[in-house]
Amino acid sequence: MTGIDDPLVVHTPGDREIVLSRLFDAPAALVFAAFTQPTLLVRWYGARGWRLAECDVDLRVGGRWRFVSLGPEGARMVQAGVYRQIEPPHRLVCTELFDDQSYPGETLVSHEFTELAGRTTVTTTLRYATPEGRDTVLRYPMARGLGQSFTRLAELLHLTTTMRGETP
């Protein structure tokens, strides 16, 4: 059985991709909801010390999303994109662009939610516009921050499944 502190696994299969995966003790429908519903996103999204202050989600193909995160010492991070594919509870694909981005182009973000025996593996593939963009991101503490964020998600999912008895 997986725990709240399960590790985030990071792979770099090509010169423009980062693939991240993590197993959660929750059904795919609930994990998908946590990635798409603002009331859930604000409860887990962000590394330790960060919080999602604004969360706009227009969950339809062609719909936009926009997150404003606030962090230590007044730090502010804004990211946004457009939904390209939505297949609840199995797949979510969108673009991503930061307001203060340090690398060129939009990133294509694909989330796969694979459920087996009530547990869900989330596999996220980030495809950058250039190899240099991917390499820039790999130099950041992205894996640590996302790992912390996913730990918060695991805690939320545990609370939610415990309170609801299993499914959303």
mmCIF file of C-alpha atoms in Angstrom:
data_model
loop_
_atom_site.group_PDB
_atom_site.id
_atom_site.type_symbol
_atom_site.label_atom_id
_atom_site.label_comp_id
_atom_site.label_asym_id
_atom_site.label_seq_id
_atom_site.Cartn_x
_atom_site.Cartn_y
_atom_site.Cartn_z
ATOM 1 C CA MET A 1 0.000 0.000 0.000
ATOM 2 C CA THR A 2 1.302 3.432 -0.893
ATOM 3 C CA GLY A 3 1.869 6.127 1.682
ATOM 4 C CA ILE A 4 1.491 9.867 1.865
ATOM 5 C CA ASP A 5 5.245 10.331 1.457
ATOM 6 C CA ASP A 6 5.701 8.116 -1.607
ATOM 7 C CA PRO A 7 8.374 9.458 -3.904
ATOM 8 C CA LEU A 8 7.883 11.331 -7.124
ATOM 9 C CA VAL A 9 9.667 9.490 -9.935
ATOM 10 C CA VAL A 10 11.311 11.691 -12.591
ATOM 11 C CA HIS A 11 12.512 10.551 -16.042
ATOM 12 C CA THR A 12 13.913 12.418 -19.039
ATOM 13 C CA PRO A 13 13.152 10.153 -22.023
ATOM 14 C CA GLY A 14 13.981 12.716 -24.705
ATOM 15 C CA ASP A 15 15.738 16.039 -25.012
ATOM 16 C CA ARG A 16 12.477 18.004 -24.650
ATOM 17 C CA GLU A 17 10.519 15.892 -22.115
ATOM 18 C CA ILE A 18 10.307 15.428 -18.397
ATOM 19 C CA VAL A 19 8.069 12.586 -17.201
ATOM 20 C CA LEU A 20 6.905 12.571 -13.586
ATOM 21 C CA SER A 21 4.899 9.824 -11.890
ATOM 22 C CA ARG A 22 3.427 9.229 -8.470
ATOM 23 C CA LEU A 23 1.013 6.662 -7.004
ATOM 24 C CA PHE A 24 -1.923 7.872 -4.888
ATOM 25 C CA ASP A 25 -4.265 5.902 -2.612
ATOM 26 C CA ALA A 26 -7.436 7.166 -4.261
ATOM 27 C CA PRO A 27 -9.647 6.344 -7.235
ATOM 28 C CA ALA A 28 -8.939 8.080 -10.539
ATOM 29 C CA ALA A 29 -12.174 10.104 -10.439
ATOM 30 C CA LEU A 30 -11.121 11.765 -7.190
ATOM 31 C CA VAL A 31 -7.537 12.399 -8.336
ATOM 32 C CA PHE A 32 -8.817 13.865 -11.629
ATOM 33 C CA ALA A 33 -11.172 16.112 -9.647
ATOM 34 C CA ALA A 34 -8.248 17.300 -7.518
ATOM 35 C CA PHE A 35 -6.457 18.405 -10.705
ATOM 36 C CA THR A 36 -9.488 20.194 -12.169
ATOM 37 C CA GLN A 37 -11.700 21.629 -9.396
ATOM 38 C CA PRO A 38 -10.583 24.963 -7.915
ATOM 39 C CA THR A 39 -12.022 24.094 -4.480
ATOM 40 C CA LEU A 40 -9.626 21.126 -4.340
ATOM 41 C CA LEU A 41 -6.677 22.710 -6.188
ATOM 42 C CA VAL A 42 -6.355 25.534 -3.646
ATOM 43 C CA ARG A 43 -5.967 22.914 -0.913
ATOM 44 C CA TRP A 44 -2.876 21.186 -2.352
ATOM 45 C CA TYR A 45 -1.291 22.960 -5.306
ATOM 46 C CA GLY A 46 2.164 24.379 -4.601
ATOM 47 C CA ALA A 47 5.397 23.582 -2.841
ATOM 48 C CA ARG A 48 5.826 24.034 0.897
ATOM 49 C CA GLY A 49 5.524 27.751 1.716
ATOM 50 C CA TRP A 50 3.459 28.477 -1.408
ATOM 51 C CA ARG A 51 -0.304 28.750 -1.770
ATOM 52 C CA LEU A 52 -2.667 29.096 -4.679
ATOM 53 C CA ALA A 53 -4.199 32.565 -4.213
ATOM 54 C CA GLU A 54 -6.168 32.626 -7.482
ATOM 55 C CA CYS A 55 -7.401 29.592 -9.377
ATOM 56 C CA ASP A 56 -9.446 29.998 -12.546
ATOM 57 C CA VAL A 57 -10.479 26.843 -14.412
ATOM 58 C CA ASP A 58 -12.673 26.777 -17.532
ATOM 59 C CA LEU A 59 -12.673 22.988 -17.913
ATOM 60 C CA ARG A 60 -13.540 22.501 -21.574
ATOM 61 C CA VAL A 61 -11.469 21.964 -24.683
ATOM 62 C CA GLY A 62 -10.291 25.445 -25.624
ATOM 63 C CA GLY A 63 -11.016 26.722 -22.104
ATOM 64 C CA ARG A 64 -8.344 28.635 -20.239
ATOM 65 C CA TRP A 65 -6.855 28.044 -16.814
ATOM 66 C CA ARG A 66 -4.832 30.507 -14.720
ATOM 67 C CA PHE A 67 -3.131 30.037 -11.348
ATOM 68 C CA VAL A 68 -1.599 32.767 -9.200
ATOM 69 C CA SER A 69 0.634 31.397 -6.451
ATOM 70 C CA LEU A 70 2.049 33.364 -3.543
ATOM 71 C CA GLY A 71 5.206 32.265 -1.790
ATOM 72 C CA PRO A 72 7.849 33.248 0.724
ATOM 73 C CA GLU A 73 8.855 36.907 1.047
ATOM 74 C CA GLY A 74 6.046 38.102 -1.218
ATOM 75 C CA ALA A 75 7.059 35.944 -4.182
ATOM 76 C CA ARG A 76 4.384 35.670 -6.850
ATOM 77 C CA MET A 77 4.142 33.172 -9.697
ATOM 78 C CA VAL A 78 1.518 33.249 -12.442
ATOM 79 C CA GLN A 79 0.983 30.400 -14.881
ATOM 80 C CA ALA A 80 -1.769 29.858 -17.422
ATOM 81 C CA GLY A 81 -2.743 27.816 -20.426
ATOM 82 C CA VAL A 82 -5.453 26.298 -22.558
ATOM 83 C CA TYR A 83 -7.058 22.874 -22.209
ATOM 84 C CA ARG A 84 -6.458 20.730 -25.289
ATOM 85 C CA GLN A 85 -7.898 17.365 -24.250
ATOM 86 C CA ILE A 86 -10.199 16.373 -21.381
ATOM 87 C CA GLU A 87 -11.173 12.735 -20.820
ATOM 88 C CA PRO A 88 -12.375 12.344 -17.210
ATOM 89 C CA PRO A 89 -11.043 10.574 -15.245
ATOM 90 C CA HIS A 90 -8.206 9.299 -17.464
ATOM 91 C CA ARG A 91 -6.502 12.128 -19.321
ATOM 92 C CA LEU A 92 -5.996 15.886 -19.113
ATOM 93 C CA VAL A 93 -3.855 17.816 -21.605
ATOM 94 C CA CYS A 94 -3.159 21.544 -21.556
ATOM 95 C CA THR A 95 -0.570 24.133 -22.437
ATOM 96 C CA GLU A 96 1.397 26.034 -19.811
ATOM 97 C CA LEU A 97 3.123 29.402 -19.895
ATOM 98 C CA PHE A 98 4.474 31.412 -16.950
ATOM 99 C CA ASP A 99 4.225 35.211 -16.824
ATOM 100 C CA ASP A 100 7.927 35.456 -15.913
ATOM 101 C CA GLN A 101 9.093 32.431 -17.875
ATOM 102 C CA SER A 102 12.859 31.945 -18.231
ATOM 103 C CA TYR A 103 12.742 29.667 -21.274
ATOM 104 C CA PRO A 104 11.121 29.950 -24.732
ATOM 105 C CA GLY A 105 7.698 28.731 -25.810
ATOM 106 C CA GLU A 106 4.674 27.000 -24.372
ATOM 107 C CA THR A 107 4.933 23.681 -22.600
ATOM 108 C CA LEU A 108 2.514 20.876 -23.428
ATOM 109 C CA VAL A 109 1.410 19.164 -20.195
ATOM 110 C CA SER A 110 -0.225 15.721 -20.380
ATOM 111 C CA HIS A 111 -1.602 14.060 -17.244
ATOM 112 C CA GLU A 112 -2.538 10.364 -17.392
ATOM 113 C CA PHE A 113 -4.578 8.921 -14.498
ATOM 114 C CA THR A 114 -4.308 5.115 -14.348
ATOM 115 C CA GLU A 115 -6.373 3.366 -11.692
ATOM 116 C CA LEU A 116 -5.690 -0.147 -10.443
ATOM 117 C CA ALA A 117 -7.456 -1.613 -7.396
ATOM 118 C CA GLY A 118 -8.622 1.790 -6.173
ATOM 119 C CA ARG A 119 -5.172 3.392 -6.411
ATOM 120 C CA THR A 120 -4.185 5.839 -9.134
ATOM 121 C CA THR A 121 -0.857 6.509 -10.778
ATOM 122 C CA VAL A 122 -0.542 10.011 -12.171
ATOM 123 C CA THR A 123 1.962 10.241 -15.006
ATOM 124 C CA THR A 124 2.670 13.774 -16.163
ATOM 125 C CA THR A 125 4.630 14.419 -19.335
ATOM 126 C CA LEU A 126 6.000 17.915 -19.822
ATOM 127 C CA ARG A 127 7.039 18.597 -23.425
ATOM 128 C CA TYR A 128 9.028 21.807 -23.788
ATOM 129 C CA ALA A 129 9.357 23.879 -26.953
ATOM 130 C CA THR A 130 13.145 23.443 -26.971
ATOM 131 C CA PRO A 131 15.795 21.212 -25.380
ATOM 132 C CA GLU A 132 17.226 24.336 -23.729
ATOM 133 C CA GLY A 133 13.855 24.994 -22.088
ATOM 134 C CA ARG A 134 13.763 21.508 -20.629
ATOM 135 C CA ASP A 135 17.357 21.816 -19.415
ATOM 136 C CA THR A 136 16.572 25.164 -17.769
ATOM 137 C CA VAL A 137 13.652 23.620 -15.858
ATOM 138 C CA LEU A 138 15.790 20.667 -14.753
ATOM 139 C CA ARG A 139 18.186 23.133 -13.063
ATOM 140 C CA TYR A 140 15.322 24.507 -10.936
ATOM 141 C CA PRO A 141 14.078 22.759 -7.765
ATOM 142 C CA MET A 142 10.995 21.716 -9.787
ATOM 143 C CA ALA A 143 11.084 18.044 -8.739
ATOM 144 C CA ARG A 144 11.390 18.987 -5.055
ATOM 145 C CA GLY A 145 8.539 21.514 -5.282
ATOM 146 C CA LEU A 146 6.289 19.164 -7.209
ATOM 147 C CA GLY A 147 7.119 16.360 -4.801
ATOM 148 C CA GLN A 148 6.052 18.574 -1.889
ATOM 149 C CA SER A 149 2.889 19.563 -3.743
ATOM 150 C CA PHE A 150 2.051 15.914 -4.459
ATOM 151 C CA THR A 151 2.593 15.070 -0.779
ATOM 152 C CA ARG A 152 -0.006 17.723 0.039
ATOM 153 C CA LEU A 153 -2.281 16.151 -2.589
ATOM 154 C CA ALA A 154 -1.796 12.693 -1.051
ATOM 155 C CA GLU A 155 -2.777 14.099 2.355
ATOM 156 C CA LEU A 156 -5.894 15.734 0.869
ATOM 157 C CA LEU A 157 -6.869 12.526 -0.951
ATOM 158 C CA HIS A 158 -6.384 10.511 2.233
ATOM 159 C CA LEU A 159 -8.601 12.919 4.164
ATOM 160 C CA THR A 160 -11.212 12.948 1.422
ATOM 161 C CA THR A 161 -11.389 9.170 0.974
ATOM 162 C CA THR A 162 -11.470 8.669 4.752
ATOM 163 C CA MET A 163 -14.314 11.159 5.144
ATOM 164 C CA ARG A 164 -16.293 9.898 2.157
ATOM 165 C CA GLY A 165 -15.625 6.251 2.623
ATOM 166 C CA GLU A 166 -13.959 5.758 -0.809
ATOM 167 C CA THR A 167 -15.066 7.756 -3.838
ATOM 168 C CA PRO A 168 -15.989 11.373 -4.548
#
